[in-house]
Structures are given as structure tokens and as C-alpha cells.
């Protein structure tokens, strides 16, 4: 009893889930909570913890499910499901969820190992007063403490729950003569009469944003905010005595305004006398989902799906917008490399786990993999008794990956929240965490990793430059101009405009049908680079870039670039149907490197950044007649990550603004650069060239912090030496992604050209060439693939909606929709978002 402690305030107590499995109080053996470390263990792991730590006292929790007694008040039969009127789940007006027909009975006792002596709470009275007091205090504290794995499953999710705006309390409203009538509104710039918003600072009435399907407004309210910075607007037609739709531009979401009545009265609007005349944003979202038909098609709602159980058919409970995580991890653990790494070596991983296994990445990934593959949490329910209704059956068991989600999201600004996220971004985040935690040669990411070759042809000098980069995902653009049903799309657009003018119901959305080959051609076709730095000319030039594969991975991941920005920089999702092939041959996209007759560009660094106190002719090209060519200009650009600049520019922003964004965010990634752009859109010099203030003497490179050891390990895990990793990280401000590119671009330098580790592993379906150049560990083989999985997204943006995945197992498609796993009847390959292909060995 000496080891028994009382948990301190804020100390984690794991009383809902085992650290090594998904056993809990409701499992057959219950859950054992160590009364010293407060870690939870299933029956099969509690003795391991006792032997490893010497702890003997455990609080045992056991909950038993029992059917609720029927008081007869429910009536006969179930009422018909109502059409949802609220963007919510499990609340009045929202999407219905089945109520749990069971209740729980809990049994609590103390178990002393190794003799398994059980002490009930009633028996504590027989203990010595001092011991009884400490044990009782510990039990009470453990039972009342917030569990570290507190149930996060969202039984009732409300998409209309909003937070109070940070601008509401101190909203500035200058004196004005503006008076807004109770009806008859129109946009002050385009005369639109619907989707109108009144700005709460100056009373301007302007139309809202244009939606991805072409409906909506003309963005005049948004443009007004960009010019003025006035933060809040209210949608006219939604104002009632109960409230209204209030949007905050800076917070980029619907918000609450506690002073709304007072703010509206400033313009003569009396909330108490207003009536609803227009659809709320929530109603528009519901209508859009129903018109597009994407939800029903992808989830196969029109057919009765047969549930599947057993090994590999375990579902994952939604912990609150965690469907993106569920879909990605189901696909990941259908791949042999991850099964072998984490499930095949699970016992060793558990044995080597630290004192707190809940904070160990490898432990939690192994735990998740075993939970999905073992079948222990996917047992078929017993056959229904005669007369027993379907609603009396328990939901599929499944697992709740709380510890895993908390660990992989720890410290991340997005994945640590309960907001919906992009499955593509989470996949890359998970891959990065695997890299950081694989210190041995066995790295399952080898299944995805490949080397891409980029060839730049300088049009002015006719010389070429070859660069290589490590990648894990092939991103395919969607050329809408290649749609096969252009006439149908044009006719649908005419019908939509007519319906808007007449105020009638909008027609169903017609989906663009784009051939896969058009997407592939768009990826492989030459791309013109306007501001390419030509080392032959020591000036900016125009170049043509081609992208090819230096190696083909065992598993090729393809992302369809459905999420993009419009010309007005408003995020949108392309609603397209793409005929994704089951068999894919990319052999024609293999890169060949420098070809006979090609002349390489010299490997010379660009000039330093031009500052105001330096003459623009400091790098003279003398009187070369080629200066008159429009293919290049004099040097004015800094040394920047041009690939990152290109990514930002692809979203429609001015190139010079993209250069400034990348520079001012230290080339730290796409998201920081985009955030910088969005924060400086309204500045007068937004598109002006990047020029630094004078440093007072020479060019000074900012000091770089020593590389974190985990970054060094990540780079070396890809096959590079420690010396290369240190040099590359120092040169790229400790950016792991850019460090790999830096090594490739400096591979021929004398002080960089050192022996690099080549992968010892060979593809199961192909062999490594004996002349494989030094570089990162990759597998290679034929570029012919078979589709085996795809992830689909439903909704209008990555920040909302739902994800499911389809995986082909034993010749049939299986749909994984959170905790529900079923045999797929109509898999919609054409509506997917991320596709997974495996090398065809046939």
C-alpha cells in the first residue's frame, strides 16, 4: 500500500483506456488503473506493468451493459425520420442518431498483485485508519478526476454552435445618417437582391461571396472589408428577435454578437420587429449537400450494405471531426510495410516502451494497428431473438483512437483541435512523424517514398538544369477545360441564372466529367517558369519545366487537386468526376537524366539580394546584345526557395507578393506563406518587388540555430550522412523538407560529395539497379500499378464535411465509414480525393 498516491490537480488519469490496447471498463476483463502512475491496463497487460515497475495496487473498474427497462411510454414502432433542418447531429432538427438501448452498471474494487487479492470498497472499513484514509482518498480522486482519455465521441455535434466574436464588444460605429429599411434591399455595387450583407461599422449593404458552383454573390462585401478592415457583417433576411447570421472576416467564421440589437439599432433596424426572409448559411449548406448528391453517392446510402466483421474489418469511432484521421489510418494499415513494422514487432515495441507509453509514438501506432487488424474489436453481434427489433442491436464495436489522436496532434495548431482537417495534410503529417521516429533501417515510409526529377530548360541560353527531390504524393491538377460534358455544364449554368433571376429553386448541380488522361497530361506537360534564375546569364529568364519520376515507389499515392483558390482568392472545391483507372501505367514518365547533346547550366549561386543603397548595375553584363531579349531581366531577386514560391503563385497570387511571403516567413512552408499573403492583401505595395532595407554594410545572413537532433535523425533516416544533414539543415534554416532538396542540388560539390547510404531493401516486385546513384533510400521497379484504396471527401471545403475510404480486400471493395465497415456495392471511384495504387506484379 506504500505506493498508493492521490493524483494531483491536472495530473493525467487513464481510467477509460488501456495504454497498450483498446480494453476499457466495459471490456471482458475490465480496466486496471495503477494507483501510483495512474496508467490504465487491460487484463493481458497489467501483470507486465507490475513486473516492470513493481507496482502492486490497482483500482479495477468493470462496467456491464444491461438493457434498459421499457416503461411502455415509447409507443409502438419507431417514428419516421424527419428531414434535417439544422446542420447538427443528435440535436433537435439535426441528423438523427440511434439512441443507446443499454445502460451501464459499474463495479469498483482494489486488486493487489501478484496474488490477485481483491478488496471491495466495503472491505476498506477493516483497514487501519491511516491506510484506509489514504486508500479512500486515492479511490475518490481517481473516480472523480477528468480522464486523460475522456470520452470525446461526439454523440451530439452542432455545426451551428458559434463563439462570441473578439470584435463584438468594442465594435466601432461612427455617427452616421444611414438608415436601413426593413425590406427592399439591394447591393450598392451590382443591384443584386439576395445574399446581401450589411456591414456593422458603416452600414454598407453589399452582396456575399460567390460559391463554388457559381451561385451566391459577387464578393462585394468581402472586397469592402479588404478595403476598410471593418470586421463584422450581418446577413439581411436572417434577422429575427432570436438573432441573425453574423460573420467575422478576420476570424473567418460565423460568430455571435452579444450587442447585435444595439449595433443594428445604430442603423434604424429593430430586431424585435424583423422576420426571416432569406435562408441562413446553415440552410444553404444543407441545400447544397442535397443538390450535389455527393454524400449519398459516396456513402452508398441508396443501398442496404452488408456489415463486415473480423480481422481487418474494425471500424474507428469518430471523436469529433476525426473522420479524416480514421480514413487515412485505415488505408495505412492495409499496407504490408506498416503492418510488419508496427503489428509484426508489437511485442518488442511494447517491451521497449518508456515509463509513460501513452506518450510514445511507436507504442500508440502499434496499438492502433493491432486494434484494426486483430479482429478483437470487430465481433459480429449475436443473432436477434424473434421479435427483437433492429434498433435493439448494439452498434458495431470498433475502437476509439483517443490516445493516438492526442499524441499525433500534440503541439500542432490544427490536428490538436476538434475541427475538420484535410486528409492529405494529415497523411503528410503522419509520414513526417514516422520519419522522426524510425531510427532503424526499417522504415515503412519506403513504400511511398520516391524521387522526382525536374528538368529546367532555359530558353535564352538553351541550357538545362536537372534537380531531384524526395516526395510521397503525386499531385494531379484538374483541367476543367477538358471536361467532356461542356454543353451540359453550360446549359446547367443558364438554368441556374434563370432560377436566380426568377427566384425559383436552383436546379441540381451538374458535375464536370474530366478524363483521367487529361489530368495526367496536365501534370506531365511542359510548364513555363517566368522568373527562372539562369546561372548562364546571371539573370532572370524564362524556362520550361518538365517533371518525371527517377524512381517508382511500391505504393503510389495520387492526390486530385480538388481544393483550390478562385481568382478572388476564395477557397473552393471543384465538383468533378474523374474516371480513375484500376490499372495505371506510368512507365512513360520515367526520367532519363542528362541526355547526350544537352549542355548543363553552370552551378553558380544567384547574386545577393539587391538593397536600396546599391546601384542596380552592380552586376554588369557589359554590352551584351542579349540584354534586349524579353526572356530575361537584370538580377533583382533574392535567394529564395523557388519551389515554395511556385506553390504560392499557383494559387493565383502575384509572383512578387509570393516572393515576399516566402522571404518574410523564412521559407518555413506553404501555410505560413499563405497566412502572410492573406494578412497583407490590402497593402499598397503588396505586388511590388521585394527589396530589403539597407543593413549598413554588406549582406548579412541571419544566424541559424543549431539543428534539432530530431531533424538530423529525420534526414539521415532517408539515407544521407550526418554531415550532409547538418550542412543542409544549416543552409535551409532547419527545414527538413528543404534540406533534402538542398542536398540534391549540391550533390556534386567537393565538400558535399561523400558516401551516401543506399537502401539495402529491394522492392518486392522489382530490383534496384546496380548503378543506382548515391541518394536517399528508395525502392524502384516497373511503373505499372493497380488501385487498391481511395479516400473520398464530402462537403464544400476541407474545413467541413466528412471522409470515408474504400479498400479492396480479397477481390472486393470494402467501405470504411468511421465505425461502420461494410461490403461496398457501388464504390464511386470517380469522386475520390486521394488514391492509393500498388505495384502490379502480374
PDB file of C-alpha atoms in Angstrom, residues 659-831:
ATOM      1  CA  UNK A 659       8.463  36.081 -53.094  1.00  0.00           C
ATOM      2  CA  UNK A 660       7.924  38.469 -50.191  1.00  0.00           C
ATOM      3  CA  UNK A 661       5.715  35.948 -48.402  1.00  0.00           C
ATOM      4  CA  UNK A 662       8.352  33.221 -48.680  1.00  0.00           C
ATOM      5  CA  UNK A 663      11.133  35.603 -47.616  1.00  0.00           C
ATOM      6  CA  UNK A 664       9.330  37.072 -44.599  1.00  0.00           C
ATOM      7  CA  UNK A 665       8.348  33.614 -43.358  1.00  0.00           C
ATOM      8  CA  UNK A 666      11.930  32.314 -43.728  1.00  0.00           C
ATOM      9  CA  UNK A 667      10.832  29.744 -46.324  1.00  0.00           C
ATOM     10  CA  UNK A 668       9.220  27.816 -43.481  1.00  0.00           C
ATOM     11  CA  UNK A 669       6.430  26.279 -45.553  1.00  0.00           C
ATOM     12  CA  UNK A 670       3.318  26.826 -47.634  1.00  0.00           C
ATOM     13  CA  UNK A 671       0.888  27.553 -44.797  1.00  0.00           C
ATOM     14  CA  UNK A 672       2.928  30.378 -43.178  1.00  0.00           C
ATOM     15  CA  UNK A 673       3.449  31.942 -46.611  1.00  0.00           C
ATOM     16  CA  UNK A 674      -0.292  31.847 -47.381  1.00  0.00           C
ATOM     17  CA  UNK A 675      -1.057  33.361 -43.974  1.00  0.00           C
ATOM     18  CA  UNK A 676       1.401  36.187 -44.696  1.00  0.00           C
ATOM     19  CA  UNK A 677      -0.240  36.826 -48.077  1.00  0.00           C
ATOM     20  CA  UNK A 678      -3.748  36.947 -46.609  1.00  0.00           C
ATOM     21  CA  UNK A 679      -2.611  39.362 -43.898  1.00  0.00           C
ATOM     22  CA  UNK A 680      -1.039  41.809 -46.412  1.00  0.00           C
ATOM     23  CA  UNK A 681      -3.547  41.732 -49.278  1.00  0.00           C
ATOM     24  CA  UNK A 682      -4.708  45.317 -48.781  1.00  0.00           C
ATOM     25  CA  UNK A 683      -1.269  46.909 -48.530  1.00  0.00           C
ATOM     26  CA  UNK A 684      -0.407  49.344 -51.375  1.00  0.00           C
ATOM     27  CA  UNK A 685       2.947  47.681 -52.070  1.00  0.00           C
ATOM     28  CA  UNK A 686       1.520  44.155 -51.993  1.00  0.00           C
ATOM     29  CA  UNK A 687       2.669  43.360 -55.542  1.00  0.00           C
ATOM     30  CA  UNK A 688       5.787  45.496 -55.641  1.00  0.00           C
ATOM     31  CA  UNK A 689       9.228  43.823 -55.953  1.00  0.00           C
ATOM     32  CA  UNK A 690      10.916  42.519 -52.827  1.00  0.00           C
ATOM     33  CA  UNK A 691      13.588  44.963 -51.615  1.00  0.00           C
ATOM     34  CA  UNK A 692      15.261  44.800 -48.200  1.00  0.00           C
ATOM     35  CA  UNK A 693      16.210  47.889 -46.188  1.00  0.00           C
ATOM     36  CA  UNK A 694      19.910  48.657 -46.042  1.00  0.00           C
ATOM     37  CA  UNK A 695      21.884  46.700 -43.466  1.00  0.00           C
ATOM     38  CA  UNK A 696      24.541  49.404 -43.303  1.00  0.00           C
ATOM     39  CA  UNK A 697      27.299  47.374 -44.810  1.00  0.00           C
ATOM     40  CA  UNK A 698      27.376  44.208 -46.812  1.00  0.00           C
ATOM     41  CA  UNK A 699      24.886  41.427 -46.776  1.00  0.00           C
ATOM     42  CA  UNK A 700      24.394  39.641 -43.559  1.00  0.00           C
ATOM     43  CA  UNK A 701      22.935  36.194 -43.333  1.00  0.00           C
ATOM     44  CA  UNK A 702      20.858  35.657 -40.213  1.00  0.00           C
ATOM     45  CA  UNK A 703      22.375  33.257 -37.745  1.00  0.00           C
ATOM     46  CA  UNK A 704      20.807  29.825 -37.864  1.00  0.00           C
ATOM     47  CA  UNK A 705      20.023  27.925 -34.678  1.00  0.00           C
ATOM     48  CA  UNK A 706      21.750  24.537 -34.305  1.00  0.00           C
ATOM     49  CA  UNK A 707      19.615  21.865 -35.988  1.00  0.00           C
ATOM     50  CA  UNK A 708      17.332  19.933 -33.606  1.00  0.00           C
ATOM     51  CA  UNK A 709      18.511  16.364 -33.199  1.00  0.00           C
ATOM     52  CA  UNK A 710      15.145  15.006 -34.352  1.00  0.00           C
ATOM     53  CA  UNK A 711      15.545  16.911 -37.644  1.00  0.00           C
ATOM     54  CA  UNK A 712      19.016  15.438 -38.116  1.00  0.00           C
ATOM     55  CA  UNK A 713      17.621  11.943 -37.472  1.00  0.00           C
ATOM     56  CA  UNK A 714      14.813  12.525 -39.982  1.00  0.00           C
ATOM     57  CA  UNK A 715      17.229  13.480 -42.762  1.00  0.00           C
ATOM     58  CA  UNK A 716      19.697  10.685 -42.001  1.00  0.00           C
ATOM     59  CA  UNK A 717      16.835   8.166 -41.952  1.00  0.00           C
ATOM     60  CA  UNK A 718      16.403   8.899 -45.664  1.00  0.00           C
ATOM     61  CA  UNK A 719      19.900   7.569 -46.367  1.00  0.00           C
ATOM     62  CA  UNK A 720      22.035  10.701 -46.095  1.00  0.00           C
ATOM     63  CA  UNK A 721      25.057  11.034 -43.816  1.00  0.00           C
ATOM     64  CA  UNK A 722      25.031  13.057 -40.623  1.00  0.00           C
ATOM     65  CA  UNK A 723      27.496  15.539 -42.139  1.00  0.00           C
ATOM     66  CA  UNK A 724      25.186  16.144 -45.084  1.00  0.00           C
ATOM     67  CA  UNK A 725      22.178  16.503 -42.780  1.00  0.00           C
ATOM     68  CA  UNK A 726      23.929  19.123 -40.619  1.00  0.00           C
ATOM     69  CA  UNK A 727      25.117  21.153 -43.623  1.00  0.00           C
ATOM     70  CA  UNK A 728      21.729  21.015 -45.338  1.00  0.00           C
ATOM     71  CA  UNK A 729      19.750  21.964 -42.234  1.00  0.00           C
ATOM     72  CA  UNK A 730      22.097  24.859 -41.528  1.00  0.00           C
ATOM     73  CA  UNK A 731      21.681  26.112 -45.094  1.00  0.00           C
ATOM     74  CA  UNK A 732      17.878  25.854 -45.014  1.00  0.00           C
ATOM     75  CA  UNK A 733      17.139  27.342 -41.599  1.00  0.00           C
ATOM     76  CA  UNK A 734      16.485  23.862 -40.141  1.00  0.00           C
ATOM     77  CA  UNK A 735      13.719  22.997 -42.615  1.00  0.00           C
ATOM     78  CA  UNK A 736      13.685  19.207 -43.066  1.00  0.00           C
ATOM     79  CA  UNK A 737      11.765  19.332 -46.351  1.00  0.00           C
ATOM     80  CA  UNK A 738      14.059  21.930 -47.926  1.00  0.00           C
ATOM     81  CA  UNK A 739      17.181  20.247 -46.542  1.00  0.00           C
ATOM     82  CA  UNK A 740      16.638  17.177 -48.720  1.00  0.00           C
ATOM     83  CA  UNK A 741      16.226  19.362 -51.808  1.00  0.00           C
ATOM     84  CA  UNK A 742      19.394  21.247 -50.827  1.00  0.00           C
ATOM     85  CA  UNK A 743      21.422  18.022 -50.668  1.00  0.00           C
ATOM     86  CA  UNK A 744      20.266  17.031 -54.144  1.00  0.00           C
ATOM     87  CA  UNK A 745      21.107  20.439 -55.611  1.00  0.00           C
ATOM     88  CA  UNK A 746      24.609  20.386 -54.029  1.00  0.00           C
ATOM     89  CA  UNK A 747      25.407  16.747 -54.594  1.00  0.00           C
ATOM     90  CA  UNK A 748      28.408  17.478 -56.835  1.00  0.00           C
ATOM     91  CA  UNK A 749      30.145  19.967 -54.537  1.00  0.00           C
ATOM     92  CA  UNK A 750      33.526  18.663 -53.257  1.00  0.00           C
ATOM     93  CA  UNK A 751      32.702  19.138 -49.583  1.00  0.00           C
ATOM     94  CA  UNK A 752      29.285  17.586 -50.010  1.00  0.00           C
ATOM     95  CA  UNK A 753      30.222  14.643 -52.196  1.00  0.00           C
ATOM     96  CA  UNK A 754      30.567  11.975 -49.578  1.00  0.00           C
ATOM     97  CA  UNK A 755      29.455   8.404 -49.497  1.00  0.00           C
ATOM     98  CA  UNK A 756      25.734   8.070 -49.016  1.00  0.00           C
ATOM     99  CA  UNK A 757      23.928   5.071 -47.727  1.00  0.00           C
ATOM    100  CA  UNK A 758      21.979   3.203 -50.388  1.00  0.00           C
ATOM    101  CA  UNK A 759      18.908   1.231 -49.458  1.00  0.00           C
ATOM    102  CA  UNK A 760      19.533  -2.390 -48.650  1.00  0.00           C
ATOM    103  CA  UNK A 761      15.846  -3.148 -49.095  1.00  0.00           C
ATOM    104  CA  UNK A 762      14.569  -4.080 -52.516  1.00  0.00           C
ATOM    105  CA  UNK A 763      11.104  -3.812 -53.873  1.00  0.00           C
ATOM    106  CA  UNK A 764       9.104  -6.991 -53.626  1.00  0.00           C
ATOM    107  CA  UNK A 765       8.254  -6.624 -57.279  1.00  0.00           C
ATOM    108  CA  UNK A 766      11.370  -5.029 -58.719  1.00  0.00           C
ATOM    109  CA  UNK A 767      15.087  -4.861 -58.149  1.00  0.00           C
ATOM    110  CA  UNK A 768      17.345  -1.901 -57.538  1.00  0.00           C
ATOM    111  CA  UNK A 769      19.624  -1.045 -60.397  1.00  0.00           C
ATOM    112  CA  UNK A 770      23.260  -1.900 -59.783  1.00  0.00           C
ATOM    113  CA  UNK A 771      24.098   1.603 -60.965  1.00  0.00           C
ATOM    114  CA  UNK A 772      21.738   3.324 -58.550  1.00  0.00           C
ATOM    115  CA  UNK A 773      23.251   6.742 -57.838  1.00  0.00           C
ATOM    116  CA  UNK A 774      24.008   7.845 -54.317  1.00  0.00           C
ATOM    117  CA  UNK A 775      20.941   9.328 -52.724  1.00  0.00           C
ATOM    118  CA  UNK A 776      18.106   8.647 -50.320  1.00  0.00           C
ATOM    119  CA  UNK A 777      16.848   5.144 -49.654  1.00  0.00           C
ATOM    120  CA  UNK A 778      14.118   4.440 -52.185  1.00  0.00           C
ATOM    121  CA  UNK A 779      12.675   1.395 -53.853  1.00  0.00           C
ATOM    122  CA  UNK A 780      12.277   1.160 -57.587  1.00  0.00           C
ATOM    123  CA  UNK A 781      10.557  -1.048 -60.076  1.00  0.00           C
ATOM    124  CA  UNK A 782       8.136  -1.016 -63.007  1.00  0.00           C
ATOM    125  CA  UNK A 783       5.726   1.919 -63.184  1.00  0.00           C
ATOM    126  CA  UNK A 784       2.600  -0.205 -63.594  1.00  0.00           C
ATOM    127  CA  UNK A 785       0.058  -0.123 -60.762  1.00  0.00           C
ATOM    128  CA  UNK A 786      -3.290  -1.441 -59.525  1.00  0.00           C
ATOM    129  CA  UNK A 787      -5.746   0.644 -57.488  1.00  0.00           C
ATOM    130  CA  UNK A 788      -6.286  -0.796 -54.006  1.00  0.00           C
ATOM    131  CA  UNK A 789      -7.734   2.073 -51.947  1.00  0.00           C
ATOM    132  CA  UNK A 790      -9.125   5.588 -52.169  1.00  0.00           C
ATOM    133  CA  UNK A 791     -10.274   8.268 -49.731  1.00  0.00           C
ATOM    134  CA  UNK A 792     -13.312  10.394 -50.560  1.00  0.00           C
ATOM    135  CA  UNK A 793     -14.432  13.740 -49.182  1.00  0.00           C
ATOM    136  CA  UNK A 794     -17.983  15.057 -48.970  1.00  0.00           C
ATOM    137  CA  UNK A 795     -18.628  18.762 -48.453  1.00  0.00           C
ATOM    138  CA  UNK A 796     -17.704  22.123 -49.913  1.00  0.00           C
ATOM    139  CA  UNK A 797     -14.230  22.541 -48.349  1.00  0.00           C
ATOM    140  CA  UNK A 798     -11.599  20.674 -46.348  1.00  0.00           C
ATOM    141  CA  UNK A 799     -12.723  22.557 -43.240  1.00  0.00           C
ATOM    142  CA  UNK A 800     -16.107  20.849 -43.183  1.00  0.00           C
ATOM    143  CA  UNK A 801     -17.809  17.719 -44.430  1.00  0.00           C
ATOM    144  CA  UNK A 802     -16.933  14.052 -43.974  1.00  0.00           C
ATOM    145  CA  UNK A 803     -14.340  11.490 -45.113  1.00  0.00           C
ATOM    146  CA  UNK A 804     -14.746   7.778 -45.873  1.00  0.00           C
ATOM    147  CA  UNK A 805     -12.390   5.308 -47.524  1.00  0.00           C
ATOM    148  CA  UNK A 806     -12.740   2.271 -49.757  1.00  0.00           C
ATOM    149  CA  UNK A 807     -10.168  -0.550 -49.629  1.00  0.00           C
ATOM    150  CA  UNK A 808     -10.023  -3.556 -51.933  1.00  0.00           C
ATOM    151  CA  UNK A 809      -9.633  -6.764 -49.910  1.00  0.00           C
ATOM    152  CA  UNK A 810      -9.741 -10.304 -51.264  1.00  0.00           C
ATOM    153  CA  UNK A 811     -11.108  -9.100 -54.581  1.00  0.00           C
ATOM    154  CA  UNK A 812     -13.971  -6.996 -53.217  1.00  0.00           C
ATOM    155  CA  UNK A 813     -14.316  -3.369 -52.192  1.00  0.00           C
ATOM    156  CA  UNK A 814     -14.974  -2.559 -48.527  1.00  0.00           C
ATOM    157  CA  UNK A 815     -16.219   0.843 -47.341  1.00  0.00           C
ATOM    158  CA  UNK A 816     -14.953   2.212 -44.014  1.00  0.00           C
ATOM    159  CA  UNK A 817     -17.294   4.909 -42.714  1.00  0.00           C
ATOM    160  CA  UNK A 818     -15.965   5.628 -39.216  1.00  0.00           C
ATOM    161  CA  UNK A 819     -17.039   2.690 -37.007  1.00  0.00           C
ATOM    162  CA  UNK A 820     -19.179   1.102 -39.742  1.00  0.00           C
ATOM    163  CA  UNK A 821     -17.426  -1.366 -42.053  1.00  0.00           C
ATOM    164  CA  UNK A 822     -19.448  -2.841 -44.904  1.00  0.00           C
ATOM    165  CA  UNK A 823     -19.137  -4.623 -48.218  1.00  0.00           C
ATOM    166  CA  UNK A 824     -19.293  -1.921 -50.879  1.00  0.00           C
ATOM    167  CA  UNK A 825     -21.901  -2.298 -53.606  1.00  0.00           C
ATOM    168  CA  UNK A 826     -21.336   0.843 -55.659  1.00  0.00           C
ATOM    169  CA  UNK A 827     -17.880   2.313 -54.978  1.00  0.00           C
ATOM    170  CA  UNK A 828     -17.633   5.739 -56.625  1.00  0.00           C
ATOM    171  CA  UNK A 829     -14.030   5.757 -57.793  1.00  0.00           C
ATOM    172  CA  UNK A 830     -14.729   8.854 -59.853  1.00  0.00           C
ATOM    173  CA  UNK A 831     -15.477  11.023 -56.784  1.00  0.00           C
TER     174      UNK A 831
END
